[in-house]
Coordinates of C-alpha atoms in Angstrom, one line a residue:
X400 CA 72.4 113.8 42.7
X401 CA 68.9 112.1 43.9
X402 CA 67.9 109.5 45.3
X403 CA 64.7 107.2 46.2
X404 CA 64.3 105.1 49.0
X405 CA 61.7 101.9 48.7
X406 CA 59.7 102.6 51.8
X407 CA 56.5 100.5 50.9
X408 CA 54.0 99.1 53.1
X409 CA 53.0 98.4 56.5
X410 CA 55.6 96.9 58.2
X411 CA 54.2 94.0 59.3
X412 CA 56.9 92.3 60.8
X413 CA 58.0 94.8 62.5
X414 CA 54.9 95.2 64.6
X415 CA 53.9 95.8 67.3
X416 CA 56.3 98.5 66.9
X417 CA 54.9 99.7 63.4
X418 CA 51.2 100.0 64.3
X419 CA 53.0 103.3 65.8
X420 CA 54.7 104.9 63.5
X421 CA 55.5 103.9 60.0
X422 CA 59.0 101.3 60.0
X423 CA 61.4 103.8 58.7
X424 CA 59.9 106.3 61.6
X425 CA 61.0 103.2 63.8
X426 CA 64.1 104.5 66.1
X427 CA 67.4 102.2 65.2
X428 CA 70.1 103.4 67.6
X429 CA 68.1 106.1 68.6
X430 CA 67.2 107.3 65.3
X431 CA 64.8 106.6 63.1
X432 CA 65.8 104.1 60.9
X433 CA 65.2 105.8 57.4
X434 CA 67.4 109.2 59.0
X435 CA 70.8 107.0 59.2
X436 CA 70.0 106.8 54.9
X437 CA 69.2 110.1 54.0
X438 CA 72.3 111.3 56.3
X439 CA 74.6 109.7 54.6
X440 CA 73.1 110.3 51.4
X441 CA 73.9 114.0 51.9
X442 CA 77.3 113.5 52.7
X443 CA 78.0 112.4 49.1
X444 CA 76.2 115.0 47.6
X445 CA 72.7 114.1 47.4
X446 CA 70.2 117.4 47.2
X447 CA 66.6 115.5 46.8
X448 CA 65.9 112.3 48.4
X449 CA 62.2 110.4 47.0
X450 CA 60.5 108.2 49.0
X451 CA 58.6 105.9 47.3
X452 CA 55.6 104.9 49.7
X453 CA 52.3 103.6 49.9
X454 CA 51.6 104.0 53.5
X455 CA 50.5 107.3 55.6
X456 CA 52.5 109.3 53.8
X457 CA 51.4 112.4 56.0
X458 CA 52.7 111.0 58.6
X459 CA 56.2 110.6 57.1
X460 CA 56.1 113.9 55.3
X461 CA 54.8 115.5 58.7
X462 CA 58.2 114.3 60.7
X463 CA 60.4 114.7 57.6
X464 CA 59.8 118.5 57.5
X465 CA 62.1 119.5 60.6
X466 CA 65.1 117.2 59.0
X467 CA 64.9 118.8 55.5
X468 CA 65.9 122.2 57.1
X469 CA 68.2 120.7 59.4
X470 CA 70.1 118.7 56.8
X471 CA 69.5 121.1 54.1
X472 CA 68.2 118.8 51.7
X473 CA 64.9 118.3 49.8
X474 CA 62.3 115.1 50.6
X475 CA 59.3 114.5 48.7
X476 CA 57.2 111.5 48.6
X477 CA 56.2 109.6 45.6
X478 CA 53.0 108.0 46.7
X479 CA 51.3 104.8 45.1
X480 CA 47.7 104.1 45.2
X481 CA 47.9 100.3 44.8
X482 CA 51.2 98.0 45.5
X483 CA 53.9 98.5 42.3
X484 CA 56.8 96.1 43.4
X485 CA 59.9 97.2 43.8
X486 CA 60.5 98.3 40.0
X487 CA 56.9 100.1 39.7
X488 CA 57.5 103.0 42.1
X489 CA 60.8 103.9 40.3
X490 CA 58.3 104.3 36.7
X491 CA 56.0 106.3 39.2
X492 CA 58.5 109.0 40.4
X493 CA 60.0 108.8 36.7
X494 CA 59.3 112.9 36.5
X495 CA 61.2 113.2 40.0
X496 CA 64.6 111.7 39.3
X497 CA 64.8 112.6 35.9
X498 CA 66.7 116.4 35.6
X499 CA 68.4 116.1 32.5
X500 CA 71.9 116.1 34.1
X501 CA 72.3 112.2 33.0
X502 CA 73.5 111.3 36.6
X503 CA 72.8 108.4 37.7
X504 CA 70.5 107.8 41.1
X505 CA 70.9 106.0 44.1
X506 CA 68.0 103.3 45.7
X507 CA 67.6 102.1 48.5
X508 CA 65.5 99.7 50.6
X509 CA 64.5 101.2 53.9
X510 CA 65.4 98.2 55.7
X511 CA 68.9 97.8 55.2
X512 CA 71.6 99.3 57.7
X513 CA 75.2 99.5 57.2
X514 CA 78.3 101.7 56.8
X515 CA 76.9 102.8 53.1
X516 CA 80.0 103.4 51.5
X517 CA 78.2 105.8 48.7
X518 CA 82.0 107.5 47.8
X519 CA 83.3 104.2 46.9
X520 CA 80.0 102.8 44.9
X521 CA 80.0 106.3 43.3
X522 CA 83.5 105.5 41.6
X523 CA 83.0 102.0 41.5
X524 CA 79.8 102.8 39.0
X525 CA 81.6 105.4 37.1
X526 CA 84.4 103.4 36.4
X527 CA 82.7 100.3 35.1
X528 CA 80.9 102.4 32.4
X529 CA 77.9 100.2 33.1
X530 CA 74.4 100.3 33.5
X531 CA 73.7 99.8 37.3
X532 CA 75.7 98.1 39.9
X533 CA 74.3 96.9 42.7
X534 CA 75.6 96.3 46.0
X535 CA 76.1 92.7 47.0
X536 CA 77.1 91.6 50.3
X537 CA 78.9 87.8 51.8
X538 CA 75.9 86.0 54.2
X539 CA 77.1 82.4 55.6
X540 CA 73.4 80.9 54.5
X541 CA 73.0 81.8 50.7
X542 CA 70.1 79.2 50.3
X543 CA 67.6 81.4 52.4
X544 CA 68.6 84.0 49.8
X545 CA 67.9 85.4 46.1
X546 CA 72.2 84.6 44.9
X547 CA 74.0 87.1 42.5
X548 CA 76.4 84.8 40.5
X549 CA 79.1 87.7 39.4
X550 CA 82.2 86.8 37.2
X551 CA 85.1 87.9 40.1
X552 CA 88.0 89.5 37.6
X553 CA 85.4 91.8 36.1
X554 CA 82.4 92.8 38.7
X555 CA 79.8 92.1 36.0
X556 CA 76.8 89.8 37.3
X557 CA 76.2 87.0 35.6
X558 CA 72.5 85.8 36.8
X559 CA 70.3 85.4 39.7
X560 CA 69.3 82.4 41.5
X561 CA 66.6 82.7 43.9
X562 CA 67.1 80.4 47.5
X563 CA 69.6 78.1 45.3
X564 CA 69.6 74.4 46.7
X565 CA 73.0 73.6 45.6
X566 CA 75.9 76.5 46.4
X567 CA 76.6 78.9 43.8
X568 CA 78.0 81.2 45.3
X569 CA 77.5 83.7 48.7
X570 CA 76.8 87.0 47.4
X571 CA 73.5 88.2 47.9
X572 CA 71.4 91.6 46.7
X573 CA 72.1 94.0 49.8
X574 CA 69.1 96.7 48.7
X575 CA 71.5 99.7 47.8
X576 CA 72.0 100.6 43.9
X577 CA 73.1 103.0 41.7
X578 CA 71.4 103.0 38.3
X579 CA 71.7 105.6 35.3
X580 CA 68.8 107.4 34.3
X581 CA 68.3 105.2 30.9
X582 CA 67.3 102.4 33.7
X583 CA 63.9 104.1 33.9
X584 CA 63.2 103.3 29.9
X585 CA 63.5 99.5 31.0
X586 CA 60.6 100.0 33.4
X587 CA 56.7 99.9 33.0
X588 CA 54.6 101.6 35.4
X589 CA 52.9 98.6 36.6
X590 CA 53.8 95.8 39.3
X591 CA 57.2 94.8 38.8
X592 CA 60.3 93.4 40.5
X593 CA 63.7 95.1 40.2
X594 CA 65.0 91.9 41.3
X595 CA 63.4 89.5 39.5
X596 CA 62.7 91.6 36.0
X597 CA 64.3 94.7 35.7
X598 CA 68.3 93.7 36.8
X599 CA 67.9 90.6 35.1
X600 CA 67.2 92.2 31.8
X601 CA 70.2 94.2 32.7
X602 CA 72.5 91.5 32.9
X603 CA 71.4 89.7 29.7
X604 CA 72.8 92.6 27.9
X605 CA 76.2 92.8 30.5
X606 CA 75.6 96.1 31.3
X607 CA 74.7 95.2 35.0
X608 CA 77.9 95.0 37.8
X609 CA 78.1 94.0 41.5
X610 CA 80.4 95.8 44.7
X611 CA 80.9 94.0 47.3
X612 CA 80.1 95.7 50.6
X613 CA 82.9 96.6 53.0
X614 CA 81.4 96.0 56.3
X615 CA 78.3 95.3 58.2
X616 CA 74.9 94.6 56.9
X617 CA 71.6 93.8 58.0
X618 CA 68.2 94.0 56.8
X619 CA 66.6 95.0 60.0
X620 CA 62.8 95.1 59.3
X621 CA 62.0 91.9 61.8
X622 CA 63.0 92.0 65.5
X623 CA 65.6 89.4 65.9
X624 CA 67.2 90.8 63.1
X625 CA 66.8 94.0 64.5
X626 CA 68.5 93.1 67.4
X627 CA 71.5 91.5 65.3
X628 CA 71.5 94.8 63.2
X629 CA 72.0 97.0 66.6
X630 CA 75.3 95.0 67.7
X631 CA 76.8 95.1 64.3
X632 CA 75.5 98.7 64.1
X633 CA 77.5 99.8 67.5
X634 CA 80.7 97.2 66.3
X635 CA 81.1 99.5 63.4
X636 CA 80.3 102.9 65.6
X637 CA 83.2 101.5 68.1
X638 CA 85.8 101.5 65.3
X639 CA 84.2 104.6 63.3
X640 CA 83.7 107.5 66.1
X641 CA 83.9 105.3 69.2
X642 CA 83.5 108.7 71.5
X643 CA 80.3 108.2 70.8
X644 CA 79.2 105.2 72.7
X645 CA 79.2 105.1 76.8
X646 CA 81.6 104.8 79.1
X647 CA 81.9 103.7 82.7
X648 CA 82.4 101.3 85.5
X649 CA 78.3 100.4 84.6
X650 CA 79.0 100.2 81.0
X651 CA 79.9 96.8 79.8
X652 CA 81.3 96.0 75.8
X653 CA 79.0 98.6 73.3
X654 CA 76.4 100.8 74.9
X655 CA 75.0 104.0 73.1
X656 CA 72.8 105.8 75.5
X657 CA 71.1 109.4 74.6
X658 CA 72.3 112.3 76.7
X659 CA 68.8 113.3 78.0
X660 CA 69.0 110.1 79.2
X661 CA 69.4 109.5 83.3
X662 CA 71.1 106.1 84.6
X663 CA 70.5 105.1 88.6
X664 CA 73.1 103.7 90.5
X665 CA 74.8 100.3 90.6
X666 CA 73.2 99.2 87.1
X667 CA 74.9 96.9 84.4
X668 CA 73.9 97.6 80.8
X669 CA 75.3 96.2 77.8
X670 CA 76.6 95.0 75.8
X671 CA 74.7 96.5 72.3
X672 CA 72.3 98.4 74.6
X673 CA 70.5 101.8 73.0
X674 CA 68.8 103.6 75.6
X675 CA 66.5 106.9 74.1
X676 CA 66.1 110.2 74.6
X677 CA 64.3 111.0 77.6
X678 CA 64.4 107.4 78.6
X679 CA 64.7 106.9 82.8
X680 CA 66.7 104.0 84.3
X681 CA 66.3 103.3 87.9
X682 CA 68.8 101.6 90.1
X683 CA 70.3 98.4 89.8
X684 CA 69.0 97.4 86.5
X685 CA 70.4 95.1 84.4
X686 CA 70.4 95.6 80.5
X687 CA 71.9 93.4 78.1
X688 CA 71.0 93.2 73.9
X689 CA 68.0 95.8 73.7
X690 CA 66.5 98.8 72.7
X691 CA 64.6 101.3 74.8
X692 CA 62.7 103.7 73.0
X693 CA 62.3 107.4 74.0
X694 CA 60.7 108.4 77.1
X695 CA 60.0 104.8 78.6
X696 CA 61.2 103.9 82.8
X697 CA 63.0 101.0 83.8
X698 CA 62.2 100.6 87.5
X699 CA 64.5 99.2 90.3
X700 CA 66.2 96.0 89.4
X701 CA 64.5 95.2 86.6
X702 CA 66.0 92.9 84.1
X703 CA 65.8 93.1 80.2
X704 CA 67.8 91.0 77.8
X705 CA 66.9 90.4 73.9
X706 CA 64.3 92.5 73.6
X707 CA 62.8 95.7 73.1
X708 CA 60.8 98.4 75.0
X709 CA 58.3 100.5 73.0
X710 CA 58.4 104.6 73.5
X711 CA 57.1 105.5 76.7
X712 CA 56.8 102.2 78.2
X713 CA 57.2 101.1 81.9
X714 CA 59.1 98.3 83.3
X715 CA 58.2 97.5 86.8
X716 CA 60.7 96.8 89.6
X717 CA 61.9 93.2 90.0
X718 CA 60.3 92.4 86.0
X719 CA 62.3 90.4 83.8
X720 CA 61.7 90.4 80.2
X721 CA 63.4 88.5 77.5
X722 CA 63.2 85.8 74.5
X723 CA 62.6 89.0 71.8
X724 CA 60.0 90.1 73.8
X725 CA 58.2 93.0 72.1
X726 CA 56.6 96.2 73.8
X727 CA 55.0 98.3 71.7
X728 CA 54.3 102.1 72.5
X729 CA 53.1 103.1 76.1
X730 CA 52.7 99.5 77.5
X731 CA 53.2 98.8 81.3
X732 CA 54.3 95.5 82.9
X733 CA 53.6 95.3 86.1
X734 CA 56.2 94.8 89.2
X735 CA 57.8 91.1 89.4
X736 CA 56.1 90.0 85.9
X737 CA 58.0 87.7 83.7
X738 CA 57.9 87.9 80.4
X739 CA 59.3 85.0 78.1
X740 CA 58.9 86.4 74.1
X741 CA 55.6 88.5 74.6
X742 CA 54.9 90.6 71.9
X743 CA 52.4 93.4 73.5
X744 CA 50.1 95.7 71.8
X745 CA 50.3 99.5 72.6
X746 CA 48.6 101.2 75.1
X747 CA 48.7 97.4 77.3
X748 CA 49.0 97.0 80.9
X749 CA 50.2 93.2 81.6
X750 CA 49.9 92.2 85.5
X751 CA 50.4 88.5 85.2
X752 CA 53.4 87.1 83.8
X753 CA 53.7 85.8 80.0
X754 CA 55.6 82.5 80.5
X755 CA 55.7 81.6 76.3
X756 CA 55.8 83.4 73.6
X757 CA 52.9 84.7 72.5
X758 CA 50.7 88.1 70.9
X759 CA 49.2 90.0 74.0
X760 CA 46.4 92.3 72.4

């Protein structure tokens, strides 16, 4: 089986973080973000994985390379020269997916983090004898959403409403699909929206059906939601392999913390802390509701809640940060500074303290 991930463009949201490395390079849980797809894409049987990308593709190909060999599994890149939607660069890697075997594909958007359950939507799509099925998942505030009306008895989707201002219903697209080749024949190479043109199209003819996700889910390319995403992310992990996450009198609710990394003395962290490879934590910090990226220090009794520290990064002793404040890579805030939201630029040094949110460049 194959598969193609949408990995698009710059990341914009997710910056300062992205002006980095490109967002699925971005660690989640001390990975980056695109390796929790493509790992679980191979434990259903996927051999090549396509990623469908308009945006230093080098770069991503570069870092790929040592988890091809590792995972055993081929990743090429399918590279645009001008934006094609979320439709157009599934036309453009046409040549890629198709092999003749008639199975269908898997796609993905890189933002999206849960428990993909790819057994299940495998048998789920087979069974239906449909065209596609998409993935849909419950949110509690449908109106901020594009809605997929589905008839319940049967799983086929009726239509689409995008950010509906009466209810009509609470299922929304989750990003994860599994579409037989003929899809590809319902697609131009040009600009085009899966969502808005292609699935529709689909379900005119009834040949389109919805799962529901068991589980988390959380589309994880902006910070808050990032944040979100890494608490559901170790929920799941504590009922799934919880051997995995921290333990000890320091350790409070879900704490994943890389074994390279080294903890002080009489510190608190958690809960939904990820602490990096390499990553050095003095004593008597306090952690609560971030991320801290590979190789950065936390001095003495520094504070951190909401928010998250770039790679290499320093966090002086006595500094409090919070509010989703931002670090990009290698920035250094000073010893007592306060900082209430900032979103910092790499390669910064900040010696005065941000009191409201704000963009440091």
């Amino acid at each position: 089986m194959k598969a193609l991930i949408l990995v698009g463009g710059f990341g914009t949201r997710l910056r300062p973080l992205t002006l980095s490395f490109p967002k699925p390079l971005v660690d989640f849980a001390n990975k980056p973000m695109i390796l929790h797809q493509i790992e679980a894409l191979k434990d259903v049987g996927v051999t090549e994985v396509v990623l469908a990308i308009n945006y230093r593709p080098e770069v991503m190909i570069n870092f790929l390379k040592d988890f091809e060999d590792k995972l055993g599994i081929t990743i090429t890149c399918s590279q645009e020269t001008e934006p094609l939607g979320t439709a157009g660069p599934l036309a453009l890697a046409r040549d890629k997916l198709l092999d003749g075997s008639g199975e269908p594909f898997f796609v993905l958007n890189s933002d999206v983090i849960s428990e993909y359950p790819f057994a299940e939507l495998i048998k789920f799509h087979k069974s239906h004898g449909g065209e596609a099925t998409i993935m849909v998942t419950k949110v509690d505030e449908p109106s901020k959403y594009g809605v997929v009306v589905m008839e319940d008895t049967t799983d086929v989707v009726e239509r689409f409403v995008e950010k509906p201002k009466v209810f009509v219903g609470n299922k929304i697209n989750a990003g994860i699909y599994l579409l037989n080749p003929s899809v590809l024949d319902r697609i131009e190479l040009k600009p085009t929206s899966i969502e808005k043109e292609v699935f529709p199209r689909i379900a005119a003819d009834q040949k389109l059906y919805a799962m529901v996700l068991p589980g988390f889910w959380m589309d994880i390319g902006q910070p808050r939601d990032y944040i979100t995403g890494l608490r559901l992310y170790l929920d799941s992990l504590r009922k799934r392999s919880a051997a995995k996450l921290a333990t000890g009198t320091h350790v409070v609710g879900n704490v994943l913390v890389h074994e390279s990394a080294k903890i002080g003395e009489g510190c608190l962290i958690g809960p939904d802390v990820a602490i990096g490879p390499g990553c050095v934590v003095e004593d008597g910090v306090r952690l609560s509701r971030c991320t801290v990226m590979r190789g950065a220090r936390i001095k003495k009794h520094a504070c951190i809640s909401n928010s998250i520290v770039g790679w290499h990064s320093t966090v002086g002793k006595w500094a409090r940060i919070e509010n989703m404040t931002i670090l990009g890579e290698d920035v250094h805030v000073g010893d007592e500074v306060y900082s209430n939201g900032g979103v910092v630029l790499p390669h910064k040094e900040i010696k005065s303290s941000i009191l409201k949110p704000e963009i440091v460049m």
